[in-house]
mmCIF file of C-alpha atoms in Angstrom:
data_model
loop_
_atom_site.group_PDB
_atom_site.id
_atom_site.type_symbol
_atom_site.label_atom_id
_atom_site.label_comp_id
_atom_site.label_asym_id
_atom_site.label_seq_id
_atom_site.Cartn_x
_atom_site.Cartn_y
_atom_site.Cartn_z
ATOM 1 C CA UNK X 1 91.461 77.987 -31.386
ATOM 2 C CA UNK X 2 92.219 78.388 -27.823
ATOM 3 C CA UNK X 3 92.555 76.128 -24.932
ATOM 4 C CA UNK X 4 89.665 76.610 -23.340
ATOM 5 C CA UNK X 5 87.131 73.552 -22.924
ATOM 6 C CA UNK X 6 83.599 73.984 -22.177
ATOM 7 C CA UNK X 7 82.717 70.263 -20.367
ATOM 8 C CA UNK X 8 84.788 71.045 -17.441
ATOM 9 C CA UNK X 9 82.605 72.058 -13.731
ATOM 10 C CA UNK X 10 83.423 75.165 -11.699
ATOM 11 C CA UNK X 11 84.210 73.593 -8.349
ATOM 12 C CA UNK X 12 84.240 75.521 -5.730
ATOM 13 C CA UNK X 13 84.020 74.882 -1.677
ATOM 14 C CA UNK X 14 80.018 74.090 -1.872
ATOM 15 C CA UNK X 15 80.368 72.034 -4.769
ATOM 16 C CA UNK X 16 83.275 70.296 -3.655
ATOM 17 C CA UNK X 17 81.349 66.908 -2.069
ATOM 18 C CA UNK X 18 79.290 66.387 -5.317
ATOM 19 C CA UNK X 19 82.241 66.350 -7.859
ATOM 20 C CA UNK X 20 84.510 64.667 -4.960
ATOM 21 C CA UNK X 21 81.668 62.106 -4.921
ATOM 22 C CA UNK X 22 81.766 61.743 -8.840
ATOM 23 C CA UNK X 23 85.464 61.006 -9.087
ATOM 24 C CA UNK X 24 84.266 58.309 -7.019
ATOM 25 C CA UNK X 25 81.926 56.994 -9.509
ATOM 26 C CA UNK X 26 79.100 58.385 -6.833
ATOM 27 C CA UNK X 27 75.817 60.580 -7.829
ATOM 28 C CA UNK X 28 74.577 63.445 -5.136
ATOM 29 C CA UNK X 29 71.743 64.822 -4.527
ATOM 30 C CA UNK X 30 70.533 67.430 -2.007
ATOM 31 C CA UNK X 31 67.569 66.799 -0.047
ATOM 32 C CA UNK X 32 65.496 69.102 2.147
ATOM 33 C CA UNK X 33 64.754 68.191 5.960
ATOM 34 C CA UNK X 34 61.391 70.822 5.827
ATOM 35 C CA UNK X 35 59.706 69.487 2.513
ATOM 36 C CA UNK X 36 61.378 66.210 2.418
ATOM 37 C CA UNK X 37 62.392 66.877 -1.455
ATOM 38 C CA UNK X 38 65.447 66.217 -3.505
ATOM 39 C CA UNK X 39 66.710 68.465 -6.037
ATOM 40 C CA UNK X 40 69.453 68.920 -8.373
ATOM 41 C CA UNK X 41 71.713 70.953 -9.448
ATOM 42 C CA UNK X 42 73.055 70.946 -6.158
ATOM 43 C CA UNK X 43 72.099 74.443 -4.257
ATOM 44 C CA UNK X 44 72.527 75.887 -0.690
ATOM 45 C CA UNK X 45 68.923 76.266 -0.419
ATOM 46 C CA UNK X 46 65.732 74.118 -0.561
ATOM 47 C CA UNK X 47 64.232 75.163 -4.828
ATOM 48 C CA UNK X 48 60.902 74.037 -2.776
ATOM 49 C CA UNK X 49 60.314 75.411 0.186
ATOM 50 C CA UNK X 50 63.296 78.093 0.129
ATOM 51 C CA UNK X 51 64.476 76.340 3.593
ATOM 52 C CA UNK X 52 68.339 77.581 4.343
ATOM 53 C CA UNK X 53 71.825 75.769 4.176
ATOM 54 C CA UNK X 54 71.148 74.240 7.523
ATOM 55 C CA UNK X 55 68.168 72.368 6.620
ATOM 56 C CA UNK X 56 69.684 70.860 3.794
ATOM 57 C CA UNK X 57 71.363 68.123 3.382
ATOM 58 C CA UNK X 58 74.013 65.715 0.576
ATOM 59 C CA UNK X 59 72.754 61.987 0.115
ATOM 60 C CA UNK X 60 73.172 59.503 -2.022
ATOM 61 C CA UNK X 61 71.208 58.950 -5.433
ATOM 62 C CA UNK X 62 70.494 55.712 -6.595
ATOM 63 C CA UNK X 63 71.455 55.956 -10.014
ATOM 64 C CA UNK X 64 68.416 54.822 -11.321
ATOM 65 C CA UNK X 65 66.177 57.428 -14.018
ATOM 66 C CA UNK X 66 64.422 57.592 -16.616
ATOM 67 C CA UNK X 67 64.754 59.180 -19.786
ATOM 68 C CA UNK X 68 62.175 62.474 -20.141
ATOM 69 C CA UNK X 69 63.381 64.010 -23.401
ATOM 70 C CA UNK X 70 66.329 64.448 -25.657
ATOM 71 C CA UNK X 71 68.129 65.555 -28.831
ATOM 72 C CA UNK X 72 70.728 64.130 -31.006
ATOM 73 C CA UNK X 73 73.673 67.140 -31.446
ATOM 74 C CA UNK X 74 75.313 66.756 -34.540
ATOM 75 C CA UNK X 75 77.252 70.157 -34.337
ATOM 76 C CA UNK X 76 78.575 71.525 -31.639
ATOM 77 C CA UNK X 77 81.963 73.835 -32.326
ATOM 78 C CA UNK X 78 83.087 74.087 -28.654
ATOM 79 C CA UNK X 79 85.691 72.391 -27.574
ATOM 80 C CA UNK X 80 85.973 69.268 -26.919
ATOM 81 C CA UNK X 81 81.973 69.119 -28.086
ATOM 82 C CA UNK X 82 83.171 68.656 -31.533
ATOM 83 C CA UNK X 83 84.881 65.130 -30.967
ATOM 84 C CA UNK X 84 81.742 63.694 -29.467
ATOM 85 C CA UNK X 85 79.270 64.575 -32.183
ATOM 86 C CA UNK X 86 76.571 62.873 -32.927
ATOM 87 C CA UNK X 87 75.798 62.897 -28.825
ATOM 88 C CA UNK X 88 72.321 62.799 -27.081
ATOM 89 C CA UNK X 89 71.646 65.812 -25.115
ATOM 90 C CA UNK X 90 69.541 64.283 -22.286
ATOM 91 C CA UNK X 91 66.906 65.409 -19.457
ATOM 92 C CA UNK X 92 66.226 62.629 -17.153
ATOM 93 C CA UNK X 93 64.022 61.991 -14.162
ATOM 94 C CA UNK X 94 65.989 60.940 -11.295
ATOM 95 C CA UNK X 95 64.674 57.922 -9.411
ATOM 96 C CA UNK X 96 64.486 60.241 -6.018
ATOM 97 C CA UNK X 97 62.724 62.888 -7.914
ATOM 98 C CA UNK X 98 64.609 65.648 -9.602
ATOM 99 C CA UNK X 99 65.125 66.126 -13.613
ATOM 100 C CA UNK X 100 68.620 66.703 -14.880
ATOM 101 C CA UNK X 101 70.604 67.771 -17.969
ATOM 102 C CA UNK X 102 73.027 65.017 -18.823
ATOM 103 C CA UNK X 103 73.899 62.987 -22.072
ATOM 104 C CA UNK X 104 72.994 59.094 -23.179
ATOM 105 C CA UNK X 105 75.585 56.827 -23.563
ATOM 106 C CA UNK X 106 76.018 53.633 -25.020
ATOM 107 C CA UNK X 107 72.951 53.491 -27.092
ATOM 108 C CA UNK X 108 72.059 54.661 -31.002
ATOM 109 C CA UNK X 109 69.835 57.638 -31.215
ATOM 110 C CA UNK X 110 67.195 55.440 -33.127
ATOM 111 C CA UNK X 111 67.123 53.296 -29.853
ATOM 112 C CA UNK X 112 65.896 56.047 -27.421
ATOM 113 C CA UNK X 113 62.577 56.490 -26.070
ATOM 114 C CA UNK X 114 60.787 58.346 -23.638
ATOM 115 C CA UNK X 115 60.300 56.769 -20.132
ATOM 116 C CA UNK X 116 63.244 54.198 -20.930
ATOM 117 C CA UNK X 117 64.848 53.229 -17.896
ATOM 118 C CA UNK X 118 68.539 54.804 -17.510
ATOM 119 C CA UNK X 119 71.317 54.123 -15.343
ATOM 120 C CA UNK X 120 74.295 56.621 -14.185
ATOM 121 C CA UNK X 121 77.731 55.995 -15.047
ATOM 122 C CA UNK X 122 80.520 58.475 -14.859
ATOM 123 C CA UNK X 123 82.732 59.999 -18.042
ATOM 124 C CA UNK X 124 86.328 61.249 -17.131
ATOM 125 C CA UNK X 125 86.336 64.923 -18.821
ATOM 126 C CA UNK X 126 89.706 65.944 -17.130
ATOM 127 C CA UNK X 127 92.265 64.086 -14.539
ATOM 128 C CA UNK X 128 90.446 63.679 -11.240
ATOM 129 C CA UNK X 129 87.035 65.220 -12.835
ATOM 130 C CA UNK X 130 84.226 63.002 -13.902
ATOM 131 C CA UNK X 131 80.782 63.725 -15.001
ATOM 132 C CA UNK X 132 77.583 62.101 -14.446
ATOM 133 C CA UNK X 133 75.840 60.696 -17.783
ATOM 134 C CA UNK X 134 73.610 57.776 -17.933
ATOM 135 C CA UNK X 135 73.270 54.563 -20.337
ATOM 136 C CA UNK X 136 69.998 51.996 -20.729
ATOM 137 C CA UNK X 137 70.063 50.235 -17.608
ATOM 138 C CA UNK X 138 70.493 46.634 -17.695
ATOM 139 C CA UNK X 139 68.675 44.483 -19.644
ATOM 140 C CA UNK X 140 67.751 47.802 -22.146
ATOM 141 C CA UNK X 141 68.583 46.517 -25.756
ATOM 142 C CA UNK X 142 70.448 48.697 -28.097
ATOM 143 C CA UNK X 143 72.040 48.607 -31.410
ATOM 144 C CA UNK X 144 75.188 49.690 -30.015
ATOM 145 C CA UNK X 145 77.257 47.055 -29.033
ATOM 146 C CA UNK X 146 81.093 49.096 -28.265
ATOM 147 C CA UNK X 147 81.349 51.029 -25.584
ATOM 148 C CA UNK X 148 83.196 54.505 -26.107
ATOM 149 C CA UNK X 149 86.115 55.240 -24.647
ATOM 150 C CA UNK X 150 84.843 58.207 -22.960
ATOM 151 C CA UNK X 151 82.401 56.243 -21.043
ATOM 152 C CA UNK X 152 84.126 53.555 -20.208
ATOM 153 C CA UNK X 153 84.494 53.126 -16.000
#
């Protein structure tokens, strides 16, 4: 099996302030300064209104979402995929608008439902790189009680 691992981003020079901003334990979004709407994954254009780079903008996210749908992987042969499984491939709605692909953490498939409120938190997948995934926001009950080492920050 070869080295390559399939959880690590593509940075490059437009990309740079969101993952800079995740090592950080920060979530970005890009918002619009025509339509006035966020939108992720992070693009040099407006998904909306098609306004140019110069119209928009980085900002902060909240952190805050909700979940919209998910499904519980329990195979997944790409590395490091296969250490993780079972995981909950997630879709969330972002408090500031947008959906986004991410995973659950720190809470048992059986737990999950639709519209439960989520919070961000950030898993290291390589030195200096972390990725955004989100766990029940406080005061969300679930069966699972350690956190994973993966998740931990």
């Amino acid at each position: 099996m070869s080295g390559t691992r399939y959880d690590l981003p593509e940075i490059d020079d437009f990309t740079r302030p969101y993952w800079d901003a995740a090592a950080e334990g920060r979530l970005l979004l890009r918002r619009c300064g025509d339509c006035g709407r966020a939108h992720h994954y992070p693009r040099e254009f407006c998904p909306h209104c098609w306004a140019g780079e110069d119209r928009v903008a980085w900002e902060a996210a909240s952190g805050r979402a909700t979940l919209y749908t998910w499904s519980v992987v329990h195979r997944n042969d790409l590395p490091p995929f296969g250490t993780r499984v079972p995981y909950a491939a997630a879709v969330v709605d972002l408090a500031e608008g947008p959906r986004m692909m991410t995973e659950v953490v720190l809470c048992d498939a059986a737990d999950l439902r639709i519209g439960m409120p989520l919070t961000v938190t950030f898993r290291e997948a390589a030195d200096g790189v972390r990725v955004a995934v989100f766990r029940p926001a406080q005061g969300q009950s679930s069966s699972r009680t350690q956190e994973p080492s993966a998740a931990r920050r």
